[in-house]
Tab-separated table of N, CA and C in Angstrom:
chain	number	residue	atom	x	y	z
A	1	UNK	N	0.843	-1.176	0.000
A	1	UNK	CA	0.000	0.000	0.000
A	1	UNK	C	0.887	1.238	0.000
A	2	UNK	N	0.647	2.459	-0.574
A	2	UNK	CA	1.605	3.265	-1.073
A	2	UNK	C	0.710	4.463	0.283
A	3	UNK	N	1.491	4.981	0.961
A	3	UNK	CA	1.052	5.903	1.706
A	3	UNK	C	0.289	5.626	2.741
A	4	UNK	N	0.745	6.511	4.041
A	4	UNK	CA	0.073	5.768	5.411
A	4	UNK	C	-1.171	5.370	5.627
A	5	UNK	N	-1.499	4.337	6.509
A	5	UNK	CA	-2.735	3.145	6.391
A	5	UNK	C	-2.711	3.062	7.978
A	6	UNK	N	-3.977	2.524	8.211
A	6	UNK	CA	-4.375	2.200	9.947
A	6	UNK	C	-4.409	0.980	9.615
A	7	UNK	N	-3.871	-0.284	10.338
A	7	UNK	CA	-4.427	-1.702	9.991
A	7	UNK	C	-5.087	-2.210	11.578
A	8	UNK	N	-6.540	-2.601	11.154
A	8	UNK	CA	-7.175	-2.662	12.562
A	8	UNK	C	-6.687	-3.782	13.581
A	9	UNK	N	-6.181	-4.188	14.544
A	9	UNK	CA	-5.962	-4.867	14.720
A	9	UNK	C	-6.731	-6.346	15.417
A	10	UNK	N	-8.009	-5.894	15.575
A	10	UNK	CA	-9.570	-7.094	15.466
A	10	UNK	C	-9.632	-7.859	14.365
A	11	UNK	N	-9.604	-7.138	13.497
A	11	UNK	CA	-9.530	-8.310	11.788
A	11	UNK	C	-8.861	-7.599	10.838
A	12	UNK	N	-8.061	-7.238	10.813
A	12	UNK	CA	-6.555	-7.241	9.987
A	12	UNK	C	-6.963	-6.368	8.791
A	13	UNK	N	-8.105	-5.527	8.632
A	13	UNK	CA	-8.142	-4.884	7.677
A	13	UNK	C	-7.384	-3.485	7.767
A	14	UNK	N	-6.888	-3.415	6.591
A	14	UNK	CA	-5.989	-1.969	6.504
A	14	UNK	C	-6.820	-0.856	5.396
A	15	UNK	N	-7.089	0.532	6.549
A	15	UNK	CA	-7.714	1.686	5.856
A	15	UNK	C	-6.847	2.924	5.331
A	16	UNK	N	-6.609	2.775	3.872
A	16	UNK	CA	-5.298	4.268	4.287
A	16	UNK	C	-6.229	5.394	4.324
A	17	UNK	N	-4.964	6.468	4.427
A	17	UNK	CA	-5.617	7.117	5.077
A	17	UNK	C	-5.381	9.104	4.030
A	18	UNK	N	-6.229	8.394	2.711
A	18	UNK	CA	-5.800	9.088	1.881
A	18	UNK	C	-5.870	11.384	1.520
A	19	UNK	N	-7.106	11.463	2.796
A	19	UNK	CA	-7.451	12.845	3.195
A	19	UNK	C	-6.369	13.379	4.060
A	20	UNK	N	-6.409	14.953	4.045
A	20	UNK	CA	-5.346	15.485	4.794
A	20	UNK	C	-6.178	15.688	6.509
A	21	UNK	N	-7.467	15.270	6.516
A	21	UNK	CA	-8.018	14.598	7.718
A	21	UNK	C	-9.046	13.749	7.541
A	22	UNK	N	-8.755	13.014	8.083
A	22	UNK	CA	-9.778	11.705	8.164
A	22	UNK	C	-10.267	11.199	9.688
A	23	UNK	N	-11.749	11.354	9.380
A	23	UNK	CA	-12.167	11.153	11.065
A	23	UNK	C	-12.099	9.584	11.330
A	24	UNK	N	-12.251	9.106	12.714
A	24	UNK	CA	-12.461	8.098	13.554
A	24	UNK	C	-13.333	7.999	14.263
A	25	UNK	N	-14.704	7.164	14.239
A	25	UNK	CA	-15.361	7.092	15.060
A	25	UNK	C	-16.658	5.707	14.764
A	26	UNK	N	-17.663	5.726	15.716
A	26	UNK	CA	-18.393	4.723	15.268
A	26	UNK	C	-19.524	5.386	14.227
A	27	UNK	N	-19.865	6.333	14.191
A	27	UNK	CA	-21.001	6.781	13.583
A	27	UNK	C	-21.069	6.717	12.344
A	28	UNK	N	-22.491	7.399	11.114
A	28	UNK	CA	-22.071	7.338	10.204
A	28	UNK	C	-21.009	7.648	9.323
A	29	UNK	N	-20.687	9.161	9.835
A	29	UNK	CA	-20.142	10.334	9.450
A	29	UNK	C	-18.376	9.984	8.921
A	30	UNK	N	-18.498	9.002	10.092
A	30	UNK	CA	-16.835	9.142	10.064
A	30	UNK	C	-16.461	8.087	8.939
A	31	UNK	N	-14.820	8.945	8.496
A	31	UNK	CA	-14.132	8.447	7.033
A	31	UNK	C	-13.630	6.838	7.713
A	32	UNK	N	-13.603	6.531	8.878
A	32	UNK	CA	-13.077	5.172	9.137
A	32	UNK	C	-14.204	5.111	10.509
A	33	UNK	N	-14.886	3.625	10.023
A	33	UNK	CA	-15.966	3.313	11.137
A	33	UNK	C	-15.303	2.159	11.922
A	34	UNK	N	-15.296	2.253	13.363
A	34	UNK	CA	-15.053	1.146	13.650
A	34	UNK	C	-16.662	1.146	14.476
A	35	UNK	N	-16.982	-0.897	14.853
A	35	UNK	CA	-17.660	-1.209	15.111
A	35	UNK	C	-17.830	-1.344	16.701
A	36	UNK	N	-17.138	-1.094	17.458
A	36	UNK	CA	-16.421	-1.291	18.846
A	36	UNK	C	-17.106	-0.171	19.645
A	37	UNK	N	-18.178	-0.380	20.874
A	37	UNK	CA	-19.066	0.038	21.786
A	37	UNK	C	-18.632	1.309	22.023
A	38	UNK	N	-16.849	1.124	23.029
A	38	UNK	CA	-16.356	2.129	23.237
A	38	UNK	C	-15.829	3.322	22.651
A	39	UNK	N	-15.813	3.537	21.524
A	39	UNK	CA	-15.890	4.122	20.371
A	39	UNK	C	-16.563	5.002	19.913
A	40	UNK	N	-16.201	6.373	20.155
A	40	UNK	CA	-17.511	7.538	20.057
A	40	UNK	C	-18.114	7.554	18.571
A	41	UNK	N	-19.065	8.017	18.319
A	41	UNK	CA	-19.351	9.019	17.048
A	41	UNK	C	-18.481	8.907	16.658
A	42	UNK	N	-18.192	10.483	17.191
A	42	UNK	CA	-16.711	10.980	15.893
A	42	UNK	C	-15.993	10.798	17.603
A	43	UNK	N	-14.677	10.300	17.615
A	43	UNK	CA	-13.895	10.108	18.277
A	43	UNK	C	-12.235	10.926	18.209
A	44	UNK	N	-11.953	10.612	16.858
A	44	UNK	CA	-10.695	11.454	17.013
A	44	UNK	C	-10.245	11.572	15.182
A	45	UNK	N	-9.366	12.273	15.343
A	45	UNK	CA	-9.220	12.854	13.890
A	45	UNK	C	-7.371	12.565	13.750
A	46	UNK	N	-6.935	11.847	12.306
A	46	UNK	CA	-5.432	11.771	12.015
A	46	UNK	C	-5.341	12.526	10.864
A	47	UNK	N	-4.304	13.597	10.989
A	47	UNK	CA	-4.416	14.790	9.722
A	47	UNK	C	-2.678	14.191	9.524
A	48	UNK	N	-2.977	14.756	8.138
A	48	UNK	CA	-1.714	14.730	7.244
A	48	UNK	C	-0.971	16.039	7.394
A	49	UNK	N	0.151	15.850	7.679
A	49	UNK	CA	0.948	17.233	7.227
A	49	UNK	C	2.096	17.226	7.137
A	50	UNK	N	2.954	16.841	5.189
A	50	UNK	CA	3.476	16.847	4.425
A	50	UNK	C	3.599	15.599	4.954
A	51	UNK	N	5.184	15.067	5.471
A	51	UNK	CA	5.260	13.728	5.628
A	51	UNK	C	4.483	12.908	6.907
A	52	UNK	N	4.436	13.775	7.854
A	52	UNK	CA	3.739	13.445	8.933
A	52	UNK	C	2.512	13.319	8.962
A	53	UNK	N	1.922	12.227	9.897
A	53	UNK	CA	0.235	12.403	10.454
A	53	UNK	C	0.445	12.421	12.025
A	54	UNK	N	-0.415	13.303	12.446
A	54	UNK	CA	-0.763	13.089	13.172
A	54	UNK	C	-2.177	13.167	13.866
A	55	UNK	N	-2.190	12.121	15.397
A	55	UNK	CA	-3.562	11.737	16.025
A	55	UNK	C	-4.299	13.034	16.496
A	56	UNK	N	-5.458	13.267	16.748
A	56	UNK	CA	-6.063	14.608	17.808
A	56	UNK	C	-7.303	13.758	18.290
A	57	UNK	N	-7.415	13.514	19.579
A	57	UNK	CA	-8.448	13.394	20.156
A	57	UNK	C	-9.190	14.320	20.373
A	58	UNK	N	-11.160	14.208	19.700
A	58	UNK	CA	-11.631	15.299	19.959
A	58	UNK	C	-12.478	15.733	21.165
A	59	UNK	N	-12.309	14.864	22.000
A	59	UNK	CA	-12.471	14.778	23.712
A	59	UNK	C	-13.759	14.678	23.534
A	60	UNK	N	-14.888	13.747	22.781
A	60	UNK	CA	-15.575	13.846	23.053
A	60	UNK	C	-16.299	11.968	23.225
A	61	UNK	N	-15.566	10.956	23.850
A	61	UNK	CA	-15.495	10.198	24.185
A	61	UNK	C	-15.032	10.360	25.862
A	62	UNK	N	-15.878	8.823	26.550
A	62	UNK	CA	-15.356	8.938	28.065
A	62	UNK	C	-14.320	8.100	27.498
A	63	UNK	N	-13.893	7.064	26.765
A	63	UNK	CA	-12.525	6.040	26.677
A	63	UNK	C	-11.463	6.572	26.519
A	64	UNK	N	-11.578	7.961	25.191
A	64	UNK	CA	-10.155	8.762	25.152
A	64	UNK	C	-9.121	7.894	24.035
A	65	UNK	N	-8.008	8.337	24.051
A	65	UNK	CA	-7.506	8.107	22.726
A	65	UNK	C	-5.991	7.485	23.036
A	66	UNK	N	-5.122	6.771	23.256
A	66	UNK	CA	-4.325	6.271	23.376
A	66	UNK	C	-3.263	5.939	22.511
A	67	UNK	N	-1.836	6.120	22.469
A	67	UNK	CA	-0.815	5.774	21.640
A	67	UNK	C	0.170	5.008	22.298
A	68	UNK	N	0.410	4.027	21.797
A	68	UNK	CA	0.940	3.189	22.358
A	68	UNK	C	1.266	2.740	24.035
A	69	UNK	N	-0.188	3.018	24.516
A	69	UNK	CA	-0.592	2.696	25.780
A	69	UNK	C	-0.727	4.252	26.849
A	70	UNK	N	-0.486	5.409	26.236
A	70	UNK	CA	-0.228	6.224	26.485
A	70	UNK	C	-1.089	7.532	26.308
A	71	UNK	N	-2.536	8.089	27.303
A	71	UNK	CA	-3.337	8.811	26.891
A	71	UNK	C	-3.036	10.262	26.005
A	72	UNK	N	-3.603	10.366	24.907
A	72	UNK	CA	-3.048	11.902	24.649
A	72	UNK	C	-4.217	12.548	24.044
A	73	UNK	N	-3.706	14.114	24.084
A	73	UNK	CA	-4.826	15.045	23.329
A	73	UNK	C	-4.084	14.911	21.830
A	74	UNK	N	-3.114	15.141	21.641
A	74	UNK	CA	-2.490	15.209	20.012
A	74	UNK	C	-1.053	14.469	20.309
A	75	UNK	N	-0.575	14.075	19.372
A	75	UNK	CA	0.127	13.509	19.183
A	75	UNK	C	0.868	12.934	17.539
A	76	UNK	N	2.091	13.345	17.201
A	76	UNK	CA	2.388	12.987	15.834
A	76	UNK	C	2.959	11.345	15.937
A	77	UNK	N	2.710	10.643	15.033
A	77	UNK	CA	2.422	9.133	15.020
A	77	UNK	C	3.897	8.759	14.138
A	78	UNK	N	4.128	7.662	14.679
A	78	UNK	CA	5.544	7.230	13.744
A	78	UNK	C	4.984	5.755	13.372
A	79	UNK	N	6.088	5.061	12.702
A	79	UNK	CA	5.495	3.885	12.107
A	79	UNK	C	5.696	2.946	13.055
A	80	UNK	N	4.362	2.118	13.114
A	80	UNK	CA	4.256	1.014	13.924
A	80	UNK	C	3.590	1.322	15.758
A	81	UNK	N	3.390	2.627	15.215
A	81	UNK	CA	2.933	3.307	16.433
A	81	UNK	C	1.352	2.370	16.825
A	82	UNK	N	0.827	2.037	17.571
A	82	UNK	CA	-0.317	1.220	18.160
A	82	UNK	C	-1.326	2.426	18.685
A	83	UNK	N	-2.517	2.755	17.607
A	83	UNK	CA	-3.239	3.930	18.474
A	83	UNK	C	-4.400	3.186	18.538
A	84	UNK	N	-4.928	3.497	20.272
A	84	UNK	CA	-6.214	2.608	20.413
A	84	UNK	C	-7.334	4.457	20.794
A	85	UNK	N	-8.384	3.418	20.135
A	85	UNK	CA	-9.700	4.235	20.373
A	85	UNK	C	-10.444	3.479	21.047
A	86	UNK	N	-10.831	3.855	22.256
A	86	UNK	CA	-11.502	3.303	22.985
A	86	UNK	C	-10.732	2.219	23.701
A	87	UNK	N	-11.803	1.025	22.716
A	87	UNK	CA	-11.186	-0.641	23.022
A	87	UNK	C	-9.973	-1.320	21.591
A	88	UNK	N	-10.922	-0.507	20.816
A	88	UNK	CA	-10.121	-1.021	19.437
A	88	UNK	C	-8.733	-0.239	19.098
A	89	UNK	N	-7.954	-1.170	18.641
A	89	UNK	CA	-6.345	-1.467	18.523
A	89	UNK	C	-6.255	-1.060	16.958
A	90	UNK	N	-5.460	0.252	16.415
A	90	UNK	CA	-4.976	0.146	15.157
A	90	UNK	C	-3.599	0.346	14.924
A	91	UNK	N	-2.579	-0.108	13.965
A	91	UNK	CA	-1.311	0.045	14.002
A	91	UNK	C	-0.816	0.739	12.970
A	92	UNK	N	0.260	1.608	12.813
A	92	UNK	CA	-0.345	2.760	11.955
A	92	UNK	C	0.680	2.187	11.212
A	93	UNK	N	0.974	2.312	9.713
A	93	UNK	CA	1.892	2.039	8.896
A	93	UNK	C	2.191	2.804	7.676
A	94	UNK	N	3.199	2.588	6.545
A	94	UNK	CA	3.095	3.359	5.056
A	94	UNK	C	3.760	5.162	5.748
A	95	UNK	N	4.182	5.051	7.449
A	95	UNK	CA	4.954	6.700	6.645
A	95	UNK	C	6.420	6.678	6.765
A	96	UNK	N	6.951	7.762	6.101
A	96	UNK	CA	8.264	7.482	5.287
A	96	UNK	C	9.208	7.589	6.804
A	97	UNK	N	10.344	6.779	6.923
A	97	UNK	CA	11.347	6.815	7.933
A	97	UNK	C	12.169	8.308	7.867
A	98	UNK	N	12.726	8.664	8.598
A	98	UNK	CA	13.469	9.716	8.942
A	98	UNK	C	14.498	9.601	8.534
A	99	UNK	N	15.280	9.880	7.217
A	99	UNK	CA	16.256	10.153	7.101
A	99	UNK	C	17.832	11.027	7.417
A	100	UNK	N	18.474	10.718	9.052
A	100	UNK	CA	18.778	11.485	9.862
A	100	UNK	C	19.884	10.495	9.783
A	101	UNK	N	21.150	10.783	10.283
A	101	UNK	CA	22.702	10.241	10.095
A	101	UNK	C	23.052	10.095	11.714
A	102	UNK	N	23.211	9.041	11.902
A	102	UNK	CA	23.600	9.026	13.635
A	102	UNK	C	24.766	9.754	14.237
A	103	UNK	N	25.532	9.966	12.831
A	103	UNK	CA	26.646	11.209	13.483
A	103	UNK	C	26.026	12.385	13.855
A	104	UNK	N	25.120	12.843	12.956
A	104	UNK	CA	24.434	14.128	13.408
A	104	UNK	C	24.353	14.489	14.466
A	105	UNK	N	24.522	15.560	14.910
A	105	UNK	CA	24.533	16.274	16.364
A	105	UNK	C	23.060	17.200	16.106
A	106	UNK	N	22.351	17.245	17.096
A	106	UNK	CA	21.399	18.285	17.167
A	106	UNK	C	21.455	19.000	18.394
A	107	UNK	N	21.405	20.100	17.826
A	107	UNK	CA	21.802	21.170	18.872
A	107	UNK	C	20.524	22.064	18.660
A	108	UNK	N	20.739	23.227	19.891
A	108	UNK	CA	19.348	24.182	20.034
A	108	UNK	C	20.483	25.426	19.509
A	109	UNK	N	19.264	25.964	18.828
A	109	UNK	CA	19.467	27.117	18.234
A	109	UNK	C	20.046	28.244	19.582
A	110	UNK	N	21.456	29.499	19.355
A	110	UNK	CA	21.942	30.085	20.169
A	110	UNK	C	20.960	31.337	20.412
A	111	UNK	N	20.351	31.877	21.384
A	111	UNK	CA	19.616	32.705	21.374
A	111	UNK	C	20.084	34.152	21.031
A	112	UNK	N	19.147	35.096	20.613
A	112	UNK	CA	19.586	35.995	20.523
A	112	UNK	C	20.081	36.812	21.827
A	113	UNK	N	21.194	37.969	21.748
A	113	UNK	CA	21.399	38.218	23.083
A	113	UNK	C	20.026	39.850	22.859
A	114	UNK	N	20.423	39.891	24.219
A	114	UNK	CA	18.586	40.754	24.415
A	114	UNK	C	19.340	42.384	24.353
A	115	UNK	N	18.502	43.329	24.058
A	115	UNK	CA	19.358	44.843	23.669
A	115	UNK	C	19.698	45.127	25.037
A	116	UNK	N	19.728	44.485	26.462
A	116	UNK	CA	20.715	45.635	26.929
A	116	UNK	C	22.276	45.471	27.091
A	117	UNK	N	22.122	44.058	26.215
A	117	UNK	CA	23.779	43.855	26.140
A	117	UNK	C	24.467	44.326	24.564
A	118	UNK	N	23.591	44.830	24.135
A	118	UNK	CA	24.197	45.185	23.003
A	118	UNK	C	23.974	47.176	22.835
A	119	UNK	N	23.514	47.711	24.064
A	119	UNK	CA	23.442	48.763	24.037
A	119	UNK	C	24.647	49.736	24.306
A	120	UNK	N	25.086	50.580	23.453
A	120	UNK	CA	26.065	51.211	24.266
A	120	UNK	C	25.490	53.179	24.156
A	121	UNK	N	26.526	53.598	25.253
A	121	UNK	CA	26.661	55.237	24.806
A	121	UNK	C	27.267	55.919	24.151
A	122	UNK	N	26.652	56.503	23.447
A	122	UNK	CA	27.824	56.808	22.469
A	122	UNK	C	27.671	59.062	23.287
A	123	UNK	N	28.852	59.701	23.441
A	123	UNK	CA	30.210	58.965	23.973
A	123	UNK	C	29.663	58.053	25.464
A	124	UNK	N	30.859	57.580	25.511
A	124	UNK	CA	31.085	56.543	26.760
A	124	UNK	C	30.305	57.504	28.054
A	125	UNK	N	29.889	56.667	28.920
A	125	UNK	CA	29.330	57.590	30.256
A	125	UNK	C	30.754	57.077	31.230
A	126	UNK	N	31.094	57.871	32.263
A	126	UNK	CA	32.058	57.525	33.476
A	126	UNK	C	31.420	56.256	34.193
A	127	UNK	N	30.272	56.629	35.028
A	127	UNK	CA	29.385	55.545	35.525
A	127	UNK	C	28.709	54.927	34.937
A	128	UNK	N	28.648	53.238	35.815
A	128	UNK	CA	28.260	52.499	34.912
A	128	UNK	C	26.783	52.319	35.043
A	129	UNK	N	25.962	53.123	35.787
A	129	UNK	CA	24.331	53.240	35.205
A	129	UNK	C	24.370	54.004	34.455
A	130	UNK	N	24.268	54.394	32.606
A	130	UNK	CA	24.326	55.576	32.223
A	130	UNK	C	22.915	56.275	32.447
A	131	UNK	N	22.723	57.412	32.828
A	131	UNK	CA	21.682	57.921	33.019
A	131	UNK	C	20.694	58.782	31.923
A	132	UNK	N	21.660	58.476	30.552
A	132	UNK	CA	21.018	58.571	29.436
A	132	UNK	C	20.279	57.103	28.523
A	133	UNK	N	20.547	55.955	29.459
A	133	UNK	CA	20.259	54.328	29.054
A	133	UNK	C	18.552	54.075	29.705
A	134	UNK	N	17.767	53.802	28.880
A	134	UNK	CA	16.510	53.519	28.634
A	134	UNK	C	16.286	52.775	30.142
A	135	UNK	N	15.221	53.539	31.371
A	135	UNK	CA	14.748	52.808	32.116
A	135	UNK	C	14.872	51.037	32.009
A	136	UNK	N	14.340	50.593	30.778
A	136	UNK	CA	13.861	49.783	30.657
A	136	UNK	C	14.879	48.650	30.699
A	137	UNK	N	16.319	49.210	29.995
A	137	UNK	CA	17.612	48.774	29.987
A	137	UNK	C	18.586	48.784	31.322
A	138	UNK	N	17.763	49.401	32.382
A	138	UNK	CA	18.975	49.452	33.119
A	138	UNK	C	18.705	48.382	34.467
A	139	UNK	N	19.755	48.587	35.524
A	139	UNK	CA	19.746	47.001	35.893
A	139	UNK	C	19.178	47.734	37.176
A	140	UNK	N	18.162	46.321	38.150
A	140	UNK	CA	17.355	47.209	39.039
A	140	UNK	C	18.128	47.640	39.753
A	141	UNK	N	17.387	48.449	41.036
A	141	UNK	CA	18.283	49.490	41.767
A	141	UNK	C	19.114	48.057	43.016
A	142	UNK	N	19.903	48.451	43.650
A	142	UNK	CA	20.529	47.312	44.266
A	142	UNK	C	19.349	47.451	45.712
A	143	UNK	N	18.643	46.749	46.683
A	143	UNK	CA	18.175	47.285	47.714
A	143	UNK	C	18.580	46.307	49.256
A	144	UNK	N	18.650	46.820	50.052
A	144	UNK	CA	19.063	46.383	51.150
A	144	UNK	C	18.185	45.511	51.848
A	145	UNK	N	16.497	45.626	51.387
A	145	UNK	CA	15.839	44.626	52.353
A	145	UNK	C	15.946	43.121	52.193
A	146	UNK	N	15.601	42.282	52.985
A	146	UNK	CA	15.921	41.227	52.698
A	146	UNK	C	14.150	40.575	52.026
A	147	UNK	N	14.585	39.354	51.526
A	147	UNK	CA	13.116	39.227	50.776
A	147	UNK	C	11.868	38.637	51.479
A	148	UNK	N	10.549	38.358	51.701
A	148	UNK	CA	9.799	38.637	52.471
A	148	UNK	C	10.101	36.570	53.023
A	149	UNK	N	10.364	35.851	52.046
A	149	UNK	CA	9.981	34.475	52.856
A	149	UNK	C	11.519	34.151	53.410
């Protein structure tokens, strides 16, 4: 099957999942019916977006929405991921692996530094509160009380 699929895991049928959302639930409405008590109406929704899908429970079930044993409101789904609705078991399959190099390092982006370190006077002030430097920039006043706890 070319592109991600739910395969139920009660009787082995596989639904892909060809909309950029496709609902879940027992009712008519929904793009995938399951037959299973616990199983709202409309229960929860898996949207496409580009390579990814991901789950959204639309909280309107008491059973709630589960990924791999694990309650959630949203959640992006990887392959082989196990999402249960309700009682019923589906296993998600067909999306593309992550092409990522185990040397790769991932790092967090360096923040920007904030303007009062990049502020200066132009000319230089003697003291170092300049009293021409933006309230907003300057550092609080030093105070002697001690703090209340």
């Amino acid at each position: 099957m070319d592109g991600p699929y739910l395969r139920l895991e009660e009787t082995g049928d596989i639904r892909p999942l060809p909309h950029e959302v496709t609902t879940v639930g027992r009712g008519e409405g929904a793009d995938i019916r399951l037959t299973d008590p616990s199983v709202s109406q409309l229960h929860a929704e898996l949207v496409r977006r580009g390579p990814y899908v991901y789950v959204v429970d639309l909280g309107l079930s008491r059973n709630g929405t589960r990924v791999n044993g694990r309650p959630i409101a949203r959640r992006v789904l990887e392959e082989g991921d196990v999402v249960s609705f309700g009682g019923a078991r589906c296993r998600v399959g067909g999306l593309p692996s992550e092409q990522l190099s185990p040397d790769i390092e991932l790092r967090r982006g360096r923040l920007p530094s904030s303007p009062a370190a990049n502020w200066t006077c132009s000319p230089p002030c003697a003291s170092p509160p300049c009293p021409r430097r933006p309230s907003w920039l300057r550092p609080p006043p030093a105070t002697s009380r001690r703090p209340w706890w």
